[in-house]
Amino acid sequence: MEGVKTKPLLHTLRFSPLIALNRVFAVVYTCAILALLYHHAITAFHSTTLLSFSISIPLLISDVILGFMWAAKQSFRMNPVHRQVFRENLEKIMKKNDFQALDIFICTADPYKEPPMSVVNTALSVMAYDYPTEKLSVYVSDDGGSAMTLFAFMEAAKFGSHWLPFCRRNKLVDRCPDAYFRSSHHQSSEAEQIKMMYESMKARVENVVERGKVGDEYIASHQQREAFNKWNSQGFTRQDHPTVIQVLLEIGRDKDITGESMPNLIYVSRHKSKTSPHHFKAGALNALVRVSAIMTNAPIVLTLDCDMYSNDPQTPHRMLCFFSDPKLRPNLGYVQFPQIFHGLNKDDIYACEFKRLFQINPVGMDGLQGPSYVGTGCFFSRRVFFGGPSSFLAPEIPELRPDHVVSKPIQAQLVLALAHQVADCKYENQTNWGSKLGFRYGSLVEDYFTGYRLQCEGWNSVFCHPNRAAFLGEVPITLNDVLSQTKRWCVGLLEVTFSKYCPVTFGSKAMGPLMGLAYAHYAFWPIWSIPITIYAFLPQLTLLNGISIFPKVCTYLH
Ligand SMILES: O=c1ccn([C@@H]2O[C@H](COP(=O)(O)OP(=O)(O)O[C@H]3O[C@H](CO)[C@@H](O)[C@H](O)[C@H]3O)[C@@H](O)[C@H]2O)c(=O)[nH]1
Ligand SMILES: [Mn+2]
């Protein structure tokens, strides 16, 4: 209709043209698989010798597993969709002032395996988002309980006051300092100056890490000394220490060198005790959900691994294109960006890119109820941590409610005291945290399990895959690390498979068969190893012994 102004589009959805083809193919292929299984069963049934029986049974088992995995995978192919985001339209629809506040969680756990400089780079890259700084809060969770990490962040807070205005003024796209200085396009004298500052910060931090402690010469103020004194108290170890919360930057109080406000930057090392379970990353994230609720309580929460830096300052705009769509909003639980890696080793010999897992399968789930959560690069609505979309579950204290309005400054005595209280290792005893509230406990792959449970509760999710990677992370590049990661993932997934939450039963009932199968495809991922091992040995052994195991064409022609 002419004269009627249509609102500019924020995002569109396009169904993949392959859908019809995929479905026809699935039917044909299912027939072929059933025929093959029938053949195996008949051979096993008719086998006359123990030898032929003991060959056909493993083949039958292998092919049943492969057939099941193939069937589960079809869920990703039934309805794949592609989304496009028009972030440039966002500011035509809403004012910057109306953007929702954002709490960013960065997890780190070990200053030696995850160097503080890399964590600092991740933090700086998101502090420099093209987003109103008075709406940004960055929380760092340090499960390593390390003074070196705190020191690195004190340095980062200082460097940030130069880095943020520098990024803004020069409209940089690479806002992770390390990535920017690694690329070659910085020639101005201003860039050289910033680079020198960065290098000198890096040298100080690395020196501290090398020596394993923060030397006196690095402690500049009384406040800093007080912070580090906590580490000097009796029996402060990584597994056993009180809560440490340090506000390093505060909106309104701390300004950058041009006089603009800095975002909040808060260091949190939750209380740990050898007698209380800490629940690994899920425990760390729940502590942050609560501490941030007390201090800022932003309606949107971004979770990041410490090695995953922002590669695009416009990412929050993209996320808002979904969260500010009134049609999506009521049930939208999270917006997941893919995990994409830099620094893969040449030819990626250990197949760590996991393109199918992080980039292809989510497109398929996006056409159903939405992609699974992969632990990093994911923007949540804070509301998801408190029950399903239509069944709100109130937390124990009103200050943790997602609709609670924070009225006191983050450094107010009361606020800090309460923040310490909710980061206590005993706080979760006799509460719903980990079972019905927050990130879920019970699996080593807390991301998979949490996303799964949220979707079972009725939350939808969206997969956002822009051309320029929103985040770039690191992958294990040595065999040892790859094996240990794979083992952790397999154990975590099997923990879900053999629980009452098995996706085939619980998941299918809660979300329908296709979503159930999609999650089952991951839950059963470790059992790939069975057919792979059988096929790696059996055909070769039978070939060497002159036994034929595959059907001959002539058998079927007569
Ligand atoms: O007790 C812990 C253990 C780990 N972490 C942090 O958790 C993140 C992921 O741990 P990592 O050892 O790097 O695991 P990966 O297997 O490489 O990570 C993938 O798998 C994890 C488990 O499924 C997810 O949490 C991650 O987001 C996902 O990237 C890191 O930032 C750690 O610092 C903690 O904060 N506390
Ligand atoms: Mn990792």
mmCIF file of N, CA, C and O and ligand atoms in Angstrom, residues 305 307 474 485, ligand 2:
data_model
loop_
_atom_site.group_PDB
_atom_site.id
_atom_site.type_symbol
_atom_site.label_atom_id
_atom_site.label_comp_id
_atom_site.label_asym_id
_atom_site.label_seq_id
_atom_site.Cartn_x
_atom_site.Cartn_y
_atom_site.Cartn_z
ATOM 1 N N ASP A 305 34.661 -17.814 26.322
ATOM 2 C CA ASP A 305 35.860 -18.476 26.829
ATOM 3 C C ASP A 305 36.999 -17.469 26.765
ATOM 4 O O ASP A 305 36.998 -16.582 25.906
ATOM 5 N N ASP A 307 39.830 -17.595 25.607
ATOM 6 C CA ASP A 307 40.661 -17.545 24.400
ATOM 7 C C ASP A 307 39.864 -17.102 23.174
ATOM 8 O O ASP A 307 40.321 -17.216 22.054
ATOM 9 N N GLU A 474 40.855 -20.166 19.989
ATOM 10 C CA GLU A 474 41.986 -21.063 19.789
ATOM 11 C C GLU A 474 41.531 -22.509 19.915
ATOM 12 O O GLU A 474 40.581 -22.809 20.623
ATOM 13 N N GLN A 485 40.769 -33.119 25.410
ATOM 14 C CA GLN A 485 39.505 -32.426 25.131
ATOM 15 C C GLN A 485 38.441 -33.433 24.670
ATOM 16 O O GLN A 485 37.301 -33.411 25.145
HETATM 17 MN MN MN B 2 38.946 -24.007 24.807
#
